[in-house]
Tab-separated table of C-alpha atoms and ligand atoms in Angstrom:
chain	number	residue	atom	x	y	z
A	1099	MET	CA	160.858	-28.452	-81.080
A	1100	ARG	CA	161.893	-25.195	-82.949
A	1101	ILE	CA	160.513	-25.819	-85.871
A	1102	LEU	CA	157.373	-27.809	-84.588
A	1103	ALA	CA	156.793	-23.838	-82.352
A	1104	LEU	CA	157.102	-22.356	-85.376
A	1105	LEU	CA	154.948	-23.980	-87.887
A	1106	PRO	CA	151.394	-22.898	-86.903
A	1107	LEU	CA	152.754	-19.277	-86.951
A	1108	ALA	CA	153.681	-19.968	-90.772
A	1109	LEU	CA	150.515	-21.635	-92.082
A	1110	LEU	CA	148.558	-18.445	-90.240
A	1111	ALA	CA	150.783	-16.165	-91.883
A	1112	ASN	CA	149.949	-18.359	-95.629
A	1113	PRO	CA	145.599	-19.739	-94.853
A	1114	ALA	CA	145.454	-20.125	-98.980
A	1115	ALA	CA	149.096	-21.673	-98.657
A	1116	ALA	CA	147.749	-24.603	-95.913
A	1117	GLN	CA	144.198	-25.330	-97.919
A	1118	ASP	CA	146.417	-25.809	-100.470
A	1119	ARG	CA	148.124	-28.819	-98.931
A	1120	PRO	CA	147.700	-31.958	-99.232
A	1121	ASP	CA	146.684	-33.525	-96.010
A	1122	PRO	CA	148.103	-37.104	-95.029
A	1123	ALA	CA	145.246	-37.519	-92.487
A	1124	ARG	CA	142.351	-37.251	-95.004
A	1125	LEU	CA	144.310	-39.159	-97.546
A	1126	LYS	CA	144.249	-41.935	-95.024
A	1127	ALA	CA	140.447	-41.829	-94.345
A	1128	THR	CA	139.888	-42.027	-98.112
A	1129	VAL	CA	141.707	-45.222	-97.886
A	1130	GLU	CA	140.427	-46.642	-95.357
A	1131	LYS	CA	136.816	-46.111	-96.091
A	1132	LEU	CA	137.680	-47.036	-99.787
A	1133	VAL	CA	139.148	-50.576	-98.123
A	1134	SER	CA	135.867	-50.722	-95.951
A	1135	PHE	CA	133.669	-51.864	-98.988
A	1136	GLY	CA	135.485	-55.048	-99.097
A	1137	THR	CA	136.560	-55.973	-101.884
A	1138	ARG	CA	135.901	-54.167	-105.050
A	1139	HIS	CA	136.791	-56.069	-108.234
A	1140	THR	CA	135.138	-54.992	-110.718
A	1141	LEU	CA	133.357	-58.471	-111.298
A	1142	SER	CA	131.900	-57.921	-107.896
A	1143	ASP	CA	128.304	-56.868	-106.990
A	1144	PRO	CA	127.811	-54.010	-108.416
A	1145	ASP	CA	124.287	-53.509	-106.797
A	1146	HIS	CA	125.078	-54.643	-102.941
A	1147	PRO	CA	124.559	-51.366	-100.497
A	1148	THR	CA	127.709	-51.306	-98.665
A	1149	ARG	CA	130.237	-54.317	-100.649
A	1150	GLY	CA	131.762	-54.379	-104.011
A	1151	ILE	CA	132.588	-51.966	-106.418
A	1152	GLY	CA	129.093	-50.301	-107.096
A	1153	ALA	CA	128.977	-49.256	-103.843
A	1154	ALA	CA	132.297	-47.746	-103.478
A	1155	ARG	CA	131.745	-46.043	-106.889
A	1156	ARG	CA	128.673	-45.117	-105.512
A	1157	TRP	CA	131.034	-43.153	-102.212
A	1158	PHE	CA	133.321	-41.582	-104.616
A	1159	GLY	CA	130.606	-39.768	-106.874
A	1160	GLY	CA	129.097	-38.788	-103.586
A	1161	GLU	CA	132.429	-37.274	-102.425
A	1162	LEU	CA	132.878	-35.247	-105.688
A	1163	ALA	CA	129.312	-34.094	-105.595
A	1164	LYS	CA	129.963	-32.913	-102.160
A	1165	ILE	CA	133.526	-30.965	-103.087
A	1166	GLY	CA	131.194	-29.519	-106.486
A	1167	THR	CA	128.376	-28.177	-103.995
A	1168	ALA	CA	130.948	-26.583	-101.955
A	1169	CYS	CA	132.887	-24.722	-104.800
A	1170	GLY	CA	129.605	-23.407	-106.006
A	1171	GLY	CA	128.530	-26.649	-108.751
A	1172	CYS	CA	132.198	-25.939	-110.035
A	1173	ILE	CA	132.445	-29.791	-110.723
A	1174	GLU	CA	129.917	-32.167	-112.598
A	1175	THR	CA	129.956	-35.314	-111.279
A	1176	SER	CA	128.986	-37.837	-114.200
A	1177	GLU	CA	129.520	-41.503	-115.205
A	1178	VAL	CA	130.790	-42.790	-118.481
A	1179	ALA	CA	129.782	-46.814	-118.731
A	1180	ARG	CA	129.863	-49.270	-121.690
A	1181	ALA	CA	129.799	-53.460	-121.485
A	1182	PHE	CA	133.443	-55.046	-122.536
A	1183	LYS	CA	134.026	-58.500	-122.546
A	1184	GLY	CA	137.503	-60.668	-122.553
A	1185	PRO	CA	139.251	-63.210	-121.023
A	1186	ARG	CA	139.176	-61.897	-117.507
A	1187	ALA	CA	135.540	-60.977	-117.957
A	1188	PRO	CA	134.279	-63.430	-120.047
A	1189	ASN	CA	130.810	-63.463	-119.467
A	1190	GLY	CA	131.280	-59.369	-120.012
A	1191	VAL	CA	130.778	-56.499	-117.797
A	1192	ARG	CA	129.709	-52.933	-117.563
A	1193	ILE	CA	132.947	-51.356	-116.788
A	1194	VAL	CA	132.126	-47.380	-115.161
A	1195	ASP	CA	133.954	-44.485	-115.116
A	1196	VAL	CA	133.100	-41.905	-112.429
A	1197	LEU	CA	134.358	-38.305	-113.544
A	1198	GLY	CA	134.035	-35.499	-111.784
A	1199	ILE	CA	134.600	-32.435	-114.942
A	1200	GLN	CA	135.693	-28.988	-113.819
A	1201	ARG	CA	135.093	-26.467	-116.638
A	1202	GLY	CA	137.640	-24.086	-117.922
A	1203	SER	CA	137.745	-20.872	-119.583
A	1204	GLU	CA	138.896	-23.234	-122.763
A	1205	PRO	CA	136.673	-26.027	-121.983
A	1206	ASN	CA	137.058	-28.659	-124.496
A	1207	ARG	CA	140.778	-28.613	-123.622
A	1208	VAL	CA	141.685	-31.176	-120.829
A	1209	VAL	CA	144.234	-32.307	-118.198
A	1210	ILE	CA	142.989	-35.515	-116.736
A	1211	VAL	CA	143.851	-36.983	-112.636
A	1212	MET	CA	143.252	-40.483	-112.272
A	1213	GLY	CA	143.108	-43.995	-110.571
A	1214	HIS	CA	141.756	-47.319	-110.446
A	1215	ILE	CA	139.215	-47.566	-108.263
A	1216	ASP	CA	139.089	-51.690	-108.902
A	1217	SER	CA	141.102	-53.853	-106.482
A	1218	ARG	CA	142.074	-58.012	-106.865
A	1219	VAL	CA	143.575	-60.959	-105.283
A	1220	THR	CA	146.108	-63.671	-106.148
A	1221	ASP	CA	142.936	-65.418	-108.288
A	1222	VAL	CA	142.308	-62.549	-110.943
A	1223	MET	CA	138.850	-63.676	-111.036
A	1224	ASN	CA	138.022	-64.061	-107.558
A	1225	ALA	CA	135.019	-61.310	-106.671
A	1226	THR	CA	134.368	-61.867	-103.480
A	1227	ALA	CA	137.410	-62.308	-101.347
A	1228	ASP	CA	138.482	-59.047	-99.071
A	1229	ALA	CA	140.498	-57.364	-101.754
A	1230	PRO	CA	141.738	-54.180	-99.980
A	1231	GLY	CA	143.431	-52.593	-102.676
A	1232	ALA	CA	144.796	-50.340	-100.379
A	1233	ASN	CA	147.945	-48.773	-102.165
A	1234	ASP	CA	146.754	-50.601	-105.880
A	1235	ASP	CA	144.605	-48.447	-106.058
A	1236	ALA	CA	142.803	-46.759	-103.323
A	1237	SER	CA	146.248	-44.562	-103.021
A	1238	GLY	CA	145.797	-43.151	-106.650
A	1239	VAL	CA	141.804	-42.853	-105.963
A	1240	ALA	CA	142.336	-40.767	-102.647
A	1241	LEU	CA	144.790	-38.325	-104.918
A	1242	VAL	CA	142.295	-37.687	-106.935
A	1243	LEU	CA	139.763	-36.897	-104.494
A	1244	GLU	CA	142.359	-34.774	-102.798
A	1245	ALA	CA	143.299	-33.193	-106.102
A	1246	ALA	CA	139.656	-32.233	-106.386
A	1247	ARG	CA	139.038	-31.246	-103.007
A	1248	ILE	CA	142.070	-28.457	-103.351
A	1249	LEU	CA	142.138	-27.247	-106.907
A	1250	SER	CA	138.280	-26.731	-106.817
A	1251	LYS	CA	138.872	-23.366	-105.359
A	1252	HIS	CA	140.679	-21.796	-108.247
A	1253	LYS	CA	139.818	-20.982	-111.892
A	1254	PHE	CA	141.413	-22.254	-114.796
A	1255	LYS	CA	141.967	-22.168	-118.545
A	1256	ALA	CA	141.513	-25.866	-118.961
A	1257	THR	CA	138.845	-27.914	-117.430
A	1258	ILE	CA	140.106	-30.787	-114.985
A	1259	VAL	CA	138.634	-34.163	-115.646
A	1260	TYR	CA	138.952	-35.758	-111.896
A	1261	ALA	CA	138.600	-39.757	-112.710
A	1262	ALA	CA	138.023	-42.868	-110.964
A	1263	LEU	CA	138.050	-46.020	-113.453
A	1264	SER	CA	137.340	-49.682	-113.198
A	1265	GLY	CA	138.214	-52.955	-114.837
A	1266	GLU	CA	142.198	-51.992	-114.812
A	1267	GLU	CA	142.951	-55.390	-113.503
A	1268	GLN	CA	140.726	-56.918	-115.782
A	1269	GLY	CA	142.793	-55.448	-119.361
A	1270	LEU	CA	142.587	-51.871	-118.763
A	1271	TYR	CA	138.933	-51.400	-119.647
A	1272	GLY	CA	137.942	-48.178	-117.842
A	1273	GLY	CA	141.541	-46.615	-119.470
A	1274	GLN	CA	140.041	-47.483	-122.511
A	1275	LEU	CA	136.724	-46.363	-122.207
A	1276	LEU	CA	137.809	-43.031	-120.910
A	1277	ALA	CA	140.305	-42.655	-123.683
A	1278	GLU	CA	137.727	-43.111	-126.130
A	1279	THR	CA	135.495	-41.095	-124.328
A	1280	ALA	CA	138.302	-38.029	-124.545
A	1281	LYS	CA	138.382	-38.758	-128.701
A	1282	GLU	CA	134.737	-39.200	-129.523
A	1283	ARG	CA	133.798	-35.887	-126.868
A	1284	GLY	CA	136.727	-33.891	-129.354
A	1285	TRP	CA	138.915	-32.850	-126.591
A	1286	THR	CA	142.231	-31.876	-126.575
A	1287	VAL	CA	144.276	-33.693	-124.129
A	1288	SER	CA	146.897	-31.620	-122.430
A	1289	ALA	CA	147.649	-33.982	-120.321
A	1290	VAL	CA	147.001	-37.679	-118.451
A	1291	LEU	CA	148.231	-38.179	-114.848
A	1292	ASN	CA	147.721	-41.969	-114.051
A	1293	ASN	CA	148.864	-42.528	-110.456
A	1294	ASP	CA	148.688	-45.830	-109.714
A	1295	ILE	CA	150.549	-47.359	-106.455
A	1296	VAL	CA	151.412	-44.092	-105.209
A	1297	GLY	CA	151.300	-44.942	-101.525
A	1298	ASN	CA	154.181	-46.982	-99.850
A	1299	THR	CA	157.995	-46.241	-99.309
A	1300	ILE	CA	158.839	-49.610	-97.808
A	1301	GLY	CA	160.496	-52.178	-100.874
A	1302	GLN	CA	160.496	-56.042	-101.222
A	1303	ASP	CA	163.916	-55.742	-99.591
A	1304	GLY	CA	163.327	-53.856	-96.518
A	1305	ARG	CA	164.821	-50.820	-98.192
A	1306	ARG	CA	162.546	-47.518	-97.555
A	1307	VAL	CA	162.320	-44.965	-100.409
A	1308	ALA	CA	160.414	-41.737	-99.618
A	1309	ASP	CA	162.354	-39.159	-101.775
A	1310	ARG	CA	161.789	-40.577	-104.891
A	1311	VAL	CA	158.712	-41.014	-107.755
A	1312	ARG	CA	158.539	-42.626	-110.645
A	1313	VAL	CA	157.287	-41.509	-113.858
A	1314	PHE	CA	157.035	-43.535	-116.845
A	1315	SER	CA	156.777	-42.219	-120.289
A	1316	GLU	CA	156.875	-43.268	-123.787
A	1317	GLY	CA	159.669	-41.074	-125.726
A	1318	ALA	CA	158.271	-42.229	-129.554
A	1319	ARG	CA	154.548	-42.392	-129.500
A	1320	ASP	CA	152.645	-45.447	-129.572
A	1321	SER	CA	150.371	-44.064	-132.233
A	1322	GLU	CA	152.827	-43.026	-134.825
A	1323	THR	CA	152.081	-43.988	-138.168
A	1324	LEU	CA	154.924	-45.340	-140.108
A	1325	ALA	CA	155.359	-41.986	-142.296
A	1326	GLU	CA	156.082	-40.010	-138.930
A	1327	ALA	CA	158.001	-43.271	-136.902
A	1328	LYS	CA	160.185	-42.835	-140.480
A	1329	SER	CA	160.340	-38.753	-140.109
A	1330	ARG	CA	161.158	-39.015	-136.280
A	1331	ARG	CA	163.696	-41.156	-136.964
A	1332	ALA	CA	165.149	-38.858	-139.336
A	1333	ASP	CA	164.716	-36.036	-137.284
A	1334	GLY	CA	165.718	-37.350	-133.540
A	1335	GLY	CA	163.071	-37.030	-131.479
A	1336	GLU	CA	162.996	-40.211	-129.504
A	1337	ASP	CA	163.387	-38.670	-125.871
A	1338	ASP	CA	160.783	-35.505	-127.131
A	1339	GLY	CA	157.612	-37.309	-127.600
A	1340	PRO	CA	154.592	-35.284	-125.649
A	1341	SER	CA	154.402	-37.848	-123.060
A	1342	ARG	CA	158.399	-37.255	-122.568
A	1343	ALA	CA	157.731	-33.535	-122.892
A	1344	LEU	CA	155.184	-34.210	-119.876
A	1345	ALA	CA	157.325	-36.203	-117.797
A	1346	LYS	CA	160.518	-33.730	-118.237
A	1347	ALA	CA	157.773	-31.306	-117.207
A	1348	ILE	CA	156.393	-32.875	-114.165
A	1349	ARG	CA	160.523	-33.611	-113.260
A	1350	GLY	CA	160.966	-29.691	-113.389
A	1351	VAL	CA	157.693	-29.483	-111.084
A	1352	ALA	CA	158.944	-31.298	-108.932
A	1353	ALA	CA	162.685	-29.737	-108.802
A	1354	ALA	CA	161.314	-26.304	-108.634
A	1355	ASP	CA	158.769	-26.979	-105.947
A	1356	ALA	CA	161.535	-28.785	-103.236
A	1357	LYS	CA	158.555	-30.739	-101.495
A	1358	GLY	CA	161.501	-33.689	-100.795
A	1359	LEU	CA	160.219	-35.774	-104.019
A	1360	LYS	CA	162.852	-36.193	-106.783
A	1361	VAL	CA	161.502	-37.679	-109.815
A	1362	LEU	CA	163.162	-41.161	-111.108
A	1363	MET	CA	162.221	-40.069	-115.208
A	1364	VAL	CA	161.810	-43.192	-116.441
A	1365	ARG	CA	162.021	-43.776	-120.448
A	1366	ARG	CA	159.693	-46.606	-120.854
A	1367	PRO	CA	155.878	-46.411	-120.791
A	1368	ASP	CA	155.402	-48.161	-117.751
A	1369	ARG	CA	157.463	-50.602	-115.665
A	1370	PHE	CA	158.682	-53.676	-117.774
A	1371	GLY	CA	156.551	-56.036	-118.507
A	1372	ARG	CA	153.572	-54.404	-117.414
A	1373	GLY	CA	150.783	-51.498	-118.715
A	1374	GLY	CA	148.023	-49.599	-116.816
A	1375	ASP	CA	145.166	-47.007	-117.459
A	1376	HIS	CA	147.284	-44.496	-119.248
A	1377	SER	CA	148.152	-47.161	-121.877
A	1378	PRO	CA	144.983	-46.565	-124.143
A	1379	PHE	CA	145.687	-42.873	-123.989
A	1380	LEU	CA	148.970	-43.418	-125.471
A	1381	ALA	CA	147.555	-45.770	-128.006
A	1382	LEU	CA	145.055	-42.851	-129.466
A	1383	GLY	CA	148.176	-40.301	-128.992
A	1384	TYR	CA	147.520	-38.511	-125.897
A	1385	PRO	CA	149.911	-37.284	-123.705
A	1386	ALA	CA	150.116	-39.539	-120.486
A	1387	VAL	CA	152.012	-40.655	-117.536
A	1388	ARG	CA	151.948	-42.624	-114.976
A	1389	PHE	CA	153.335	-41.875	-111.190
A	1390	SER	CA	154.150	-45.145	-109.066
A	1391	VAL	CA	155.996	-45.306	-106.269
A	1392	GLY	CA	160.103	-45.183	-106.294
A	1393	VAL	CA	159.882	-48.765	-104.456
A	1394	GLU	CA	157.444	-51.460	-104.296
A	1395	ASN	CA	156.437	-54.763	-102.519
A	1396	TYR	CA	154.987	-57.200	-104.191
A	1397	ASP	CA	154.154	-59.029	-101.116
A	1398	ALA	CA	152.061	-56.542	-100.879
A	1399	GLN	CA	149.954	-56.116	-104.494
A	1400	HIS	CA	147.289	-58.869	-105.996
A	1401	GLN	CA	147.579	-61.447	-103.077
A	1402	ASP	CA	145.492	-63.091	-100.722
A	1403	LEU	CA	145.113	-61.859	-96.912
A	1404	ARG	CA	147.131	-64.372	-95.718
A	1405	THR	CA	150.450	-65.651	-93.706
A	1406	GLU	CA	152.992	-68.017	-94.869
A	1407	SER	CA	156.038	-68.788	-92.945
A	1408	GLY	CA	155.921	-65.658	-90.947
A	1409	LYS	CA	155.563	-64.282	-94.212
A	1410	VAL	CA	153.040	-61.365	-94.016
A	1411	TYR	CA	151.008	-61.028	-97.516
A	1412	GLY	CA	148.016	-58.407	-98.345
A	1413	ASP	CA	147.669	-54.957	-99.553
A	1414	THR	CA	146.590	-53.394	-96.281
A	1415	VAL	CA	146.513	-49.835	-95.167
A	1416	ASP	CA	148.785	-50.291	-92.464
A	1417	ARG	CA	151.839	-51.050	-94.782
A	1418	MET	CA	151.630	-47.187	-96.912
A	1419	ASP	CA	152.972	-43.840	-95.136
A	1420	PHE	CA	150.571	-41.284	-96.011
A	1421	PRO	CA	153.057	-38.181	-95.531
A	1422	TYR	CA	154.780	-39.763	-99.179
A	1423	LEU	CA	150.999	-39.981	-100.844
A	1424	ALA	CA	150.638	-36.396	-99.407
A	1425	LYS	CA	153.703	-35.372	-101.480
A	1426	VAL	CA	152.712	-37.134	-104.676
A	1427	THR	CA	149.544	-35.729	-104.486
A	1428	ALA	CA	151.332	-32.286	-104.417
A	1429	LEU	CA	153.546	-33.235	-107.074
A	1430	ASN	CA	150.323	-33.794	-109.706
A	1431	ILE	CA	148.356	-30.946	-108.149
A	1432	ALA	CA	151.424	-28.493	-108.981
A	1433	THR	CA	151.798	-30.391	-112.745
A	1434	LEU	CA	147.901	-29.872	-112.857
A	1435	ARG	CA	147.669	-26.289	-111.788
A	1436	ARG	CA	150.530	-25.432	-113.954
A	1437	LEU	CA	149.086	-27.014	-117.268
A	1438	ALA	CA	145.322	-26.232	-116.448
A	1439	SER	CA	146.642	-22.588	-116.080
A	1440	ALA	CA	148.808	-22.975	-119.061
A	1441	PRO	CA	147.555	-22.135	-123.163
A	1442	ALA	CA	147.804	-25.229	-125.156
A	1443	ALA	CA	151.330	-26.319	-126.841
A	1444	PRO	CA	151.873	-25.065	-129.856
A	1445	THR	CA	152.108	-27.748	-132.412
A	1446	PRO	CA	153.651	-28.509	-134.621
A	1447	VAL	CA	156.603	-26.610	-134.600
A	1448	VAL	CA	158.773	-26.706	-137.565
A	1449	ILE	CA	162.101	-26.137	-137.863
A	1450	GLY	CA	164.808	-25.276	-140.637
A	1451	GLY	CA	168.147	-23.995	-141.466
A	1452	ALA	CA	170.405	-27.018	-143.882
A	1453	LEU	CA	173.255	-25.426	-144.990
A	1454	ALA	CA	173.143	-22.183	-142.694
A	1455	THR	CA	174.376	-20.785	-139.706
A	1456	ASP	CA	171.100	-19.851	-137.985
A	1457	THR	CA	168.316	-22.151	-137.490
A	1458	SER	CA	164.467	-20.744	-138.508
A	1459	VAL	CA	161.711	-21.962	-135.932
A	1460	LYS	CA	157.553	-21.761	-136.915
A	1461	TRP	CA	154.717	-22.699	-134.901
A	1462	PRO	CA	150.977	-22.142	-135.376
A	1463	ALA	CA	149.361	-18.892	-133.175
A	1464	VAL	CA	148.069	-20.330	-129.271
A	1465	PRO	CA	144.807	-19.125	-128.208
A	1466	GLY	CA	145.400	-17.464	-124.584
A	1467	ALA	CA	149.859	-16.914	-125.060
A	1468	ALA	CA	150.962	-14.158	-123.826
A	1469	LYS	CA	154.542	-14.952	-125.526
A	1470	TYR	CA	156.353	-18.314	-126.239
A	1471	ARG	CA	159.556	-19.160	-125.036
A	1472	VAL	CA	161.636	-21.358	-127.763
A	1473	TYR	CA	164.374	-23.605	-126.401
A	1474	TRP	CA	167.619	-25.589	-127.122
A	1475	ARG	CA	170.034	-27.542	-126.431
A	1476	ALA	CA	172.850	-29.405	-127.821
A	1477	ALA	CA	171.891	-32.422	-129.648
A	1478	ASP	CA	173.502	-34.659	-127.216
A	1479	ALA	CA	171.714	-33.600	-123.684
A	1480	ASP	CA	168.685	-34.543	-122.126
A	1481	ALA	CA	167.254	-31.234	-121.145
A	1482	TRP	CA	166.985	-27.917	-123.118
A	1483	SER	CA	169.879	-25.518	-121.871
A	1484	ARG	CA	169.395	-22.409	-123.524
A	1485	HIS	CA	165.925	-20.304	-124.553
A	1486	VAL	CA	164.670	-17.149	-125.886
A	1487	ASP	CA	161.170	-15.269	-125.288
A	1488	VAL	CA	158.675	-13.968	-128.428
A	1489	PRO	CA	156.282	-12.304	-128.551
A	1490	GLY	CA	152.586	-13.260	-129.012
A	1491	SER	CA	152.093	-11.826	-131.563
A	1492	GLN	CA	154.629	-13.560	-133.127
A	1493	THR	CA	154.590	-17.468	-134.438
A	1494	GLU	CA	158.216	-17.880	-136.136
A	1495	THR	CA	161.910	-16.897	-135.373
A	1496	ALA	CA	165.481	-17.683	-135.787
A	1497	LEU	CA	168.088	-18.465	-133.700
A	1498	LYS	CA	170.841	-16.762	-134.302
A	1499	GLY	CA	173.973	-18.594	-134.580
A	1500	VAL	CA	172.360	-22.630	-134.131
A	1501	ILE	CA	173.289	-24.809	-136.055
A	1502	VAL	CA	170.225	-26.954	-136.627
A	1503	ASP	CA	172.405	-30.341	-137.323
A	1504	ASP	CA	173.942	-29.840	-133.837
A	1505	SER	CA	171.014	-28.820	-131.971
A	1506	PHE	CA	167.521	-29.605	-131.186
A	1507	VAL	CA	164.702	-27.015	-130.638
A	1508	GLY	CA	161.315	-26.746	-129.118
A	1509	VAL	CA	158.590	-24.136	-128.553
A	1510	SER	CA	156.143	-23.627	-125.264
A	1511	ALA	CA	153.027	-21.615	-124.563
A	1512	ILE	CA	153.066	-19.230	-121.681
A	1513	ALA	CA	150.104	-17.262	-120.268
A	1514	ALA	CA	150.338	-14.040	-119.666
A	1515	ASP	CA	150.559	-14.692	-115.116
A	1516	GLY	CA	153.531	-17.455	-116.325
A	1517	ALA	CA	151.862	-20.920	-116.465
A	1518	GLU	CA	153.959	-22.578	-119.413
A	1519	SER	CA	152.443	-25.742	-121.351
A	1520	LEU	CA	154.342	-28.853	-122.455
A	1521	VAL	CA	157.245	-28.282	-124.520
A	1522	SER	CA	156.408	-29.262	-128.461
A	1523	PHE	CA	159.430	-30.742	-130.189
A	1524	GLY	CA	160.568	-28.861	-133.429
A	1525	GLY	CA	161.238	-31.168	-136.862
A	1526	ARG	CA	159.718	-31.047	-140.325
A	1527	ALA	CA	156.592	-30.086	-141.792
A	1528	ALA	CA	154.638	-33.452	-141.569
A	1529	PRO	CA	154.630	-34.657	-144.874
A	1530	ARG	CA	151.456	-33.900	-147.048
B	807	ZN	ZN1	147.113	-50.780	-110.535
């Protein structure tokens, strides 16, 4: 009672904070709207005015455009499209990703937040049956739209790309299309946040998990060459690839913001034996993670809507938890805000100090860095435990008394307002 009575006062005291808070009711309205298109199957009729993936994409693009208008044109809405053909699209299909691009002061450096707009039922080729896809993945698309609404009120260094992808269920086509678009356009990708199934708290066994979100990340990079793999093997760094550094940063954001959500930092690119739209980004060497709920309910994924021996199947809105989705959205927003405000991560970080009692550290200058933070930790630990700050004019330092054999080292770049990049792991100079 008392807390409730105090709440409006707290909001009055800080109206900016209130408008920056994801709204469970608005997230629910978005999910319900997406469900109302009947099916959003990738092979459904793209031209039908009210049913199918085309209608859903046009609606999403229209919502992004409204947000763009409300911020004086700060978000440009566009589409990228290409024909794909494969076992789950044997006759070929035009894959369309809908993008909202909020240009930063470093327009070519991007952070991407995305979900997939397509849905499916039991038979992955069934493009006509109702496939609500409320949690998989209207939840992710609603999160993207809510992030755009909130972050469009602010200005950033990096460009933010808000994306609704198609063709995930047919073969991760939309992820591939956007990853290849990033490469073609020469974007420097600072982070990719893929949100897929982020809105339920009741698991298959009835257990409720509302205080945890899983963040999946690769340690060793999918894109490593054999020479890079060999040098990583020699230097360590299995737990410090760029995607793992992103996952650790998200874990840190969650811990600092204390929004009632802990990160289970899964040391795998995705769930066991399964993949997602961040996978094509990893293949091209971009730092990317997948967010997913703390506990899954398989009766509510990829299922025909039905009841069998009293058991209800289907991915419907009533099985979701919107205050939980709002928490996952807040964590995404806090992460985007930090990484879009920060300079790029300094890379490569080169260390030395074999047969010496100090460790030397060098890195390239990063535009917009007010200072650099040089971290180290004992070589048996998971998280950075010590750091020293170095002025932005300097791009090397020596860590006195830090023995390189027993320590791991990394460097981040920090903006004047304190926003910090990902930490780049230190190793030997790349072989020429
Ligand atoms: Zn999905």
